[in-house]
mmCIF file of C-alpha atoms in Angstrom:
data_model
loop_
_atom_site.group_PDB
_atom_site.id
_atom_site.type_symbol
_atom_site.label_atom_id
_atom_site.label_comp_id
_atom_site.label_asym_id
_atom_site.label_seq_id
_atom_site.Cartn_x
_atom_site.Cartn_y
_atom_site.Cartn_z
ATOM 1 C CA LEU K 1 9.164 9.871 -7.404
ATOM 2 C CA ALA K 2 10.099 11.262 -4.013
ATOM 3 C CA LYS K 3 11.751 8.892 -1.565
ATOM 4 C CA THR K 4 10.567 8.879 2.036
ATOM 5 C CA THR K 5 12.512 8.251 5.225
ATOM 6 C CA GLN K 6 10.881 7.404 8.538
ATOM 7 C CA PRO K 7 11.978 5.698 11.753
ATOM 8 C CA ILE K 8 12.052 1.921 11.579
ATOM 9 C CA SER K 9 10.304 1.435 14.899
ATOM 10 C CA MET K 10 8.772 3.260 17.861
ATOM 11 C CA ASP K 11 7.394 2.221 21.214
ATOM 12 C CA SER K 12 4.716 4.078 23.136
ATOM 13 C CA TYR K 13 2.375 3.537 26.050
ATOM 14 C CA GLU K 14 -1.373 3.487 26.010
ATOM 15 C CA GLY K 15 -2.937 6.917 26.294
ATOM 16 C CA GLN K 16 0.068 8.782 24.960
ATOM 17 C CA GLU K 17 0.204 10.894 21.824
ATOM 18 C CA VAL K 18 2.450 9.434 19.151
ATOM 19 C CA ASN K 19 4.148 11.519 16.484
ATOM 20 C CA ILE K 20 5.786 9.820 13.521
ATOM 21 C CA THR K 21 7.863 12.056 11.301
ATOM 22 C CA CYS K 22 8.629 11.368 7.668
ATOM 23 C CA SER K 23 11.120 13.211 5.503
ATOM 24 C CA HIS K 24 10.575 13.638 1.759
ATOM 25 C CA ASN K 25 13.129 16.120 0.498
ATOM 26 C CA ASN K 26 12.383 15.619 -3.180
ATOM 27 C CA ILE K 27 8.640 16.137 -3.043
ATOM 28 C CA ALA K 28 7.231 17.712 -6.195
ATOM 29 C CA THR K 29 4.881 20.662 -6.315
ATOM 30 C CA ASN K 30 1.741 18.649 -7.018
ATOM 31 C CA ASP K 31 2.493 15.649 -4.800
ATOM 32 C CA TYR K 32 0.294 14.758 -1.850
ATOM 33 C CA ILE K 33 1.477 13.183 1.397
ATOM 34 C CA THR K 34 -0.457 10.116 2.392
ATOM 35 C CA TRP K 35 -0.266 7.823 5.399
ATOM 36 C CA TYR K 36 -1.368 4.224 5.675
ATOM 37 C CA GLN K 37 -1.708 1.784 8.567
ATOM 38 C CA GLN K 38 -1.156 -1.940 8.166
ATOM 39 C CA PHE K 39 -2.047 -4.695 10.603
ATOM 40 C CA PRO K 40 -0.715 -8.237 10.183
ATOM 41 C CA SER K 41 -2.619 -10.251 7.581
ATOM 42 C CA GLN K 42 -4.377 -7.182 6.240
ATOM 43 C CA GLY K 43 -3.825 -4.766 3.401
ATOM 44 C CA PRO K 44 -2.731 -1.197 4.137
ATOM 45 C CA ARG K 45 -5.557 1.039 5.279
ATOM 46 C CA PHE K 46 -5.694 4.718 4.367
ATOM 47 C CA ILE K 47 -5.405 7.018 7.391
ATOM 48 C CA ILE K 48 -4.978 10.584 6.173
ATOM 49 C CA GLN K 49 -3.787 12.656 3.261
ATOM 50 C CA GLY K 50 -2.671 16.267 2.982
ATOM 51 C CA TYR K 51 -0.950 18.830 0.819
ATOM 52 C CA LYS K 52 0.129 21.531 3.257
ATOM 53 C CA THR K 53 -0.394 22.917 6.790
ATOM 54 C CA LYS K 54 -2.631 20.734 8.924
ATOM 55 C CA VAL K 55 -5.237 18.119 8.206
ATOM 56 C CA THR K 56 -7.301 16.419 10.896
ATOM 57 C CA ASN K 57 -9.806 13.604 10.784
ATOM 58 C CA GLU K 58 -11.414 11.336 13.355
ATOM 59 C CA VAL K 59 -8.321 9.180 13.846
ATOM 60 C CA ALA K 60 -5.238 11.337 13.217
ATOM 61 C CA SER K 61 -3.716 14.685 12.379
ATOM 62 C CA LEU K 62 -1.166 15.424 9.713
ATOM 63 C CA PHE K 63 1.201 18.359 10.039
ATOM 64 C CA ILE K 64 3.075 19.601 6.985
ATOM 65 C CA PRO K 65 5.477 22.565 7.228
ATOM 66 C CA ALA K 66 5.634 25.243 4.581
ATOM 67 C CA ASP K 67 8.588 23.711 2.735
ATOM 68 C CA ARG K 68 6.751 20.331 2.619
ATOM 69 C CA LYS K 69 10.029 18.443 2.964
ATOM 70 C CA SER K 70 8.704 16.547 5.944
ATOM 71 C CA SER K 71 5.432 15.633 7.548
ATOM 72 C CA THR K 72 4.313 14.361 10.950
ATOM 73 C CA LEU K 73 1.514 11.939 11.622
ATOM 74 C CA SER K 74 0.021 12.481 15.055
ATOM 75 C CA LEU K 75 -2.029 9.764 16.747
ATOM 76 C CA PRO K 76 -3.794 11.069 19.881
ATOM 77 C CA ARG K 77 -4.095 8.815 22.916
ATOM 78 C CA VAL K 78 -2.995 5.547 21.336
ATOM 79 C CA SER K 79 -4.353 2.203 22.442
ATOM 80 C CA LEU K 80 -3.006 -1.330 22.118
ATOM 81 C CA SER K 81 -5.001 -1.716 18.909
ATOM 82 C CA ASP K 82 -2.907 0.995 17.268
ATOM 83 C CA THR K 83 0.059 -1.388 17.193
ATOM 84 C CA ALA K 84 0.772 -1.614 13.470
ATOM 85 C CA VAL K 85 3.129 -0.530 10.713
ATOM 86 C CA TYR K 86 2.633 3.028 9.471
ATOM 87 C CA TYR K 87 3.696 4.028 5.970
ATOM 88 C CA CYS K 88 4.326 7.523 4.707
ATOM 89 C CA LEU K 89 3.999 7.967 0.966
ATOM 90 C CA VAL K 90 4.442 10.831 -1.440
ATOM 91 C CA VAL K 91 1.709 10.445 -3.995
ATOM 92 C CA PRO K 92 1.806 11.934 -7.477
ATOM 93 C CA THR K 93 -1.388 13.459 -8.815
ATOM 94 C CA SER K 94 -0.340 13.155 -12.423
ATOM 95 C CA GLY K 95 1.610 10.796 -14.597
ATOM 96 C CA THR K 96 1.766 7.191 -13.464
ATOM 97 C CA TYR K 97 0.080 7.639 -10.062
ATOM 98 C CA LYS K 98 2.441 4.976 -8.714
ATOM 99 C CA TYR K 99 2.895 4.454 -4.992
ATOM 100 C CA ILE K 100 6.410 3.767 -3.740
ATOM 101 C CA PHE K 101 6.339 2.311 -0.249
ATOM 102 C CA GLY K 102 9.269 2.899 2.074
ATOM 103 C CA THR K 103 10.190 0.756 5.032
ATOM 104 C CA GLY K 104 7.405 2.039 7.253
ATOM 105 C CA THR K 105 7.459 2.608 11.020
ATOM 106 C CA ARG K 106 6.599 -0.302 13.247
ATOM 107 C CA LEU K 107 4.694 1.172 16.194
ATOM 108 C CA LYS K 108 4.309 -0.929 19.304
ATOM 109 C CA VAL K 109 1.915 0.298 21.949
ATOM 110 C CA LEU K 110 2.582 -1.040 25.418
ATOM 111 C CA ALA K 111 0.133 -1.410 28.273
ATOM 112 C CA SER N 1 -14.422 3.847 -0.484
ATOM 113 C CA ALA N 2 -14.319 0.876 -2.844
ATOM 114 C CA VAL N 3 -14.706 -2.634 -1.420
ATOM 115 C CA ILE N 4 -12.051 -4.976 -2.738
ATOM 116 C CA SER N 5 -12.253 -8.748 -2.588
ATOM 117 C CA GLN N 6 -9.299 -10.987 -3.306
ATOM 118 C CA LYS N 7 -9.457 -14.704 -3.882
ATOM 119 C CA PRO N 8 -8.011 -16.936 -2.662
ATOM 120 C CA SER N 9 -7.042 -15.442 0.693
ATOM 121 C CA ARG N 10 -4.264 -17.988 0.980
ATOM 122 C CA ASP N 11 -2.911 -20.985 -0.851
ATOM 123 C CA ILE N 12 -0.143 -23.527 -0.690
ATOM 124 C CA CYS N 13 1.222 -24.570 -4.065
ATOM 125 C CA GLN N 14 3.746 -26.974 -5.477
ATOM 126 C CA ARG N 15 6.909 -25.828 -7.207
ATOM 127 C CA GLY N 16 6.536 -25.362 -10.928
ATOM 128 C CA THR N 17 2.784 -24.778 -10.844
ATOM 129 C CA SER N 18 0.942 -21.486 -11.260
ATOM 130 C CA LEU N 19 -1.601 -19.617 -9.167
ATOM 131 C CA THR N 20 -4.118 -17.101 -10.411
ATOM 132 C CA ILE N 21 -5.305 -14.469 -7.946
ATOM 133 C CA GLN N 22 -8.548 -12.625 -8.506
ATOM 134 C CA CYS N 23 -9.354 -9.055 -7.526
ATOM 135 C CA GLN N 24 -12.984 -7.924 -7.617
ATOM 136 C CA VAL N 25 -14.088 -4.354 -6.885
ATOM 137 C CA ASP N 26 -17.632 -3.293 -6.049
ATOM 138 C CA SER N 27 -17.470 -0.244 -8.313
ATOM 139 C CA GLN N 28 -15.842 0.725 -11.575
ATOM 140 C CA VAL N 29 -12.302 1.984 -11.124
ATOM 141 C CA THR N 30 -9.851 3.327 -13.647
ATOM 142 C CA MET N 31 -6.627 2.283 -11.961
ATOM 143 C CA MET N 32 -5.762 -1.102 -10.485
ATOM 144 C CA PHE N 33 -2.393 -2.130 -9.141
ATOM 145 C CA TRP N 34 -0.733 -5.340 -8.016
ATOM 146 C CA TYR N 35 1.832 -5.431 -5.198
ATOM 147 C CA ARG N 36 4.017 -8.041 -3.565
ATOM 148 C CA GLN N 37 4.892 -8.005 0.123
ATOM 149 C CA GLN N 38 7.553 -10.459 1.190
ATOM 150 C CA PRO N 39 7.535 -11.622 4.811
ATOM 151 C CA GLY N 40 8.367 -8.761 7.171
ATOM 152 C CA GLN N 41 8.984 -6.378 4.296
ATOM 153 C CA SER N 42 7.317 -3.373 2.731
ATOM 154 C CA LEU N 43 5.170 -3.432 -0.379
ATOM 155 C CA THR N 44 6.680 -3.519 -3.855
ATOM 156 C CA LEU N 45 4.675 -2.541 -6.916
ATOM 157 C CA ILE N 46 4.546 -5.321 -9.522
ATOM 158 C CA ALA N 47 2.470 -3.680 -12.223
ATOM 159 C CA THR N 48 -0.344 -1.336 -13.104
ATOM 160 C CA ALA N 49 -3.306 -3.129 -14.650
ATOM 161 C CA ASN N 50 -4.816 -1.071 -17.441
ATOM 162 C CA GLN N 51 -8.277 -1.841 -18.731
ATOM 163 C CA GLY N 52 -8.213 -2.600 -22.431
ATOM 164 C CA SER N 53 -4.441 -2.612 -22.775
ATOM 165 C CA GLU N 54 -1.342 -4.430 -21.618
ATOM 166 C CA ALA N 55 -0.271 -4.077 -18.009
ATOM 167 C CA THR N 56 2.690 -1.827 -17.223
ATOM 168 C CA TYR N 57 5.368 -3.706 -15.275
ATOM 169 C CA GLU N 58 7.916 -2.325 -12.851
ATOM 170 C CA SER N 59 11.610 -3.047 -13.076
ATOM 171 C CA GLY N 60 12.324 -6.610 -12.020
ATOM 172 C CA PHE N 61 8.897 -7.961 -12.941
ATOM 173 C CA VAL N 62 8.085 -9.490 -16.306
ATOM 174 C CA ILE N 63 4.903 -10.487 -18.045
ATOM 175 C CA ASP N 64 5.939 -14.113 -18.520
ATOM 176 C CA LYS N 65 6.255 -14.585 -14.771
ATOM 177 C CA PHE N 66 3.347 -12.347 -13.702
ATOM 178 C CA PRO N 67 0.733 -12.219 -16.461
ATOM 179 C CA ILE N 68 -2.125 -9.846 -15.662
ATOM 180 C CA SER N 69 -5.588 -9.556 -17.111
ATOM 181 C CA ARG N 70 -7.957 -6.607 -16.797
ATOM 182 C CA PRO N 71 -11.080 -7.508 -18.751
ATOM 183 C CA ASN N 72 -13.284 -4.737 -17.336
ATOM 184 C CA LEU N 73 -13.365 -1.869 -14.843
ATOM 185 C CA THR N 74 -14.201 -4.030 -11.811
ATOM 186 C CA PHE N 75 -11.973 -7.079 -12.161
ATOM 187 C CA SER N 76 -8.361 -8.119 -12.601
ATOM 188 C CA THR N 77 -6.281 -11.247 -12.206
ATOM 189 C CA LEU N 78 -2.613 -11.777 -11.438
ATOM 190 C CA THR N 79 -1.015 -15.110 -12.257
ATOM 191 C CA VAL N 80 2.237 -16.114 -10.610
ATOM 192 C CA SER N 81 3.801 -18.661 -12.944
ATOM 193 C CA ASN N 82 6.360 -21.425 -12.527
ATOM 194 C CA LEU N 83 6.285 -21.093 -8.759
ATOM 195 C CA SER N 84 9.454 -21.347 -6.696
ATOM 196 C CA PRO N 85 10.037 -20.862 -2.953
ATOM 197 C CA GLU N 86 11.124 -17.264 -3.632
ATOM 198 C CA ASP N 87 7.556 -16.497 -4.708
ATOM 199 C CA SER N 88 6.264 -17.078 -1.183
ATOM 200 C CA SER N 89 4.764 -13.680 -0.405
ATOM 201 C CA ILE N 90 1.567 -11.781 0.079
ATOM 202 C CA TYR N 91 0.109 -10.439 -3.161
ATOM 203 C CA LEU N 92 -2.149 -7.402 -2.873
ATOM 204 C CA CYS N 93 -4.492 -5.674 -5.241
ATOM 205 C CA SER N 94 -5.270 -1.979 -4.929
ATOM 206 C CA VAL N 95 -7.500 0.464 -6.753
ATOM 207 C CA ARG N 96 -7.640 4.186 -7.247
ATOM 208 C CA THR N 97 -10.701 5.947 -8.598
ATOM 209 C CA ASP N 98 -9.085 9.244 -9.605
ATOM 210 C CA SER N 99 -5.979 11.333 -9.060
ATOM 211 C CA ASN N 100 -7.308 13.057 -5.930
ATOM 212 C CA GLN N 101 -8.275 9.866 -4.132
ATOM 213 C CA PRO N 102 -5.964 7.497 -2.228
ATOM 214 C CA GLN N 103 -5.460 3.894 -3.226
ATOM 215 C CA HIS N 104 -7.516 1.305 -1.386
ATOM 216 C CA PHE N 105 -6.127 -2.163 -0.825
ATOM 217 C CA GLY N 106 -7.512 -5.641 -0.603
ATOM 218 C CA ASP N 107 -6.384 -7.874 2.250
ATOM 219 C CA GLY N 108 -4.071 -9.835 0.014
ATOM 220 C CA THR N 109 -3.390 -13.424 -0.946
ATOM 221 C CA ARG N 110 -0.854 -15.271 1.172
ATOM 222 C CA LEU N 111 1.047 -17.684 -1.034
ATOM 223 C CA SER N 112 3.328 -20.420 0.236
ATOM 224 C CA ILE N 113 5.356 -22.740 -1.964
ATOM 225 C CA LEU N 114 6.235 -26.281 -0.971
#
């Protein structure tokens, strides 16, 4: 299972775009990249998932370069309510389907 | 996405006792997982709960301490046995419907040991 590395913490201001980069050098051919958001006293919430290039939904974009050894979660125009921990995971699509959570990035949005 | 309910949401227990946590899903799911999240830490997978067979435990977790039941495709329980202060954590259930779908998590059970 591929290990992920992401910054421990980040600060941003309201209205800014936030980019959180995750490295996953050992990603396998069939693995997906998945991002979760976790608020205190809640379970992780799925944000976005992708395999390659760019994926966009109503809350975020995910950029994955051709070599897939890293990925970047982009949050447009963050607000105070985006303060949370963000986890990058490499997800297998076969075998055990286990999720291995890394340390996550603690994002603090300032007014 | 599946709606996951965990009970209890929190509990305070005495040392040496056990607590059983329930996870109920509003649809049939093939894969259910149990995680532990210690205060301020990331999530650690305890085991995969397989319907109709024994759970598969991760390194460092054993069935005697964390027995799991999975009687059908919508329900599972995790028991934390012989509680000690080190067991104070949040325990989370998650489900995955198929290999192309992400896991969805319950909001966890916050367990404190006196």
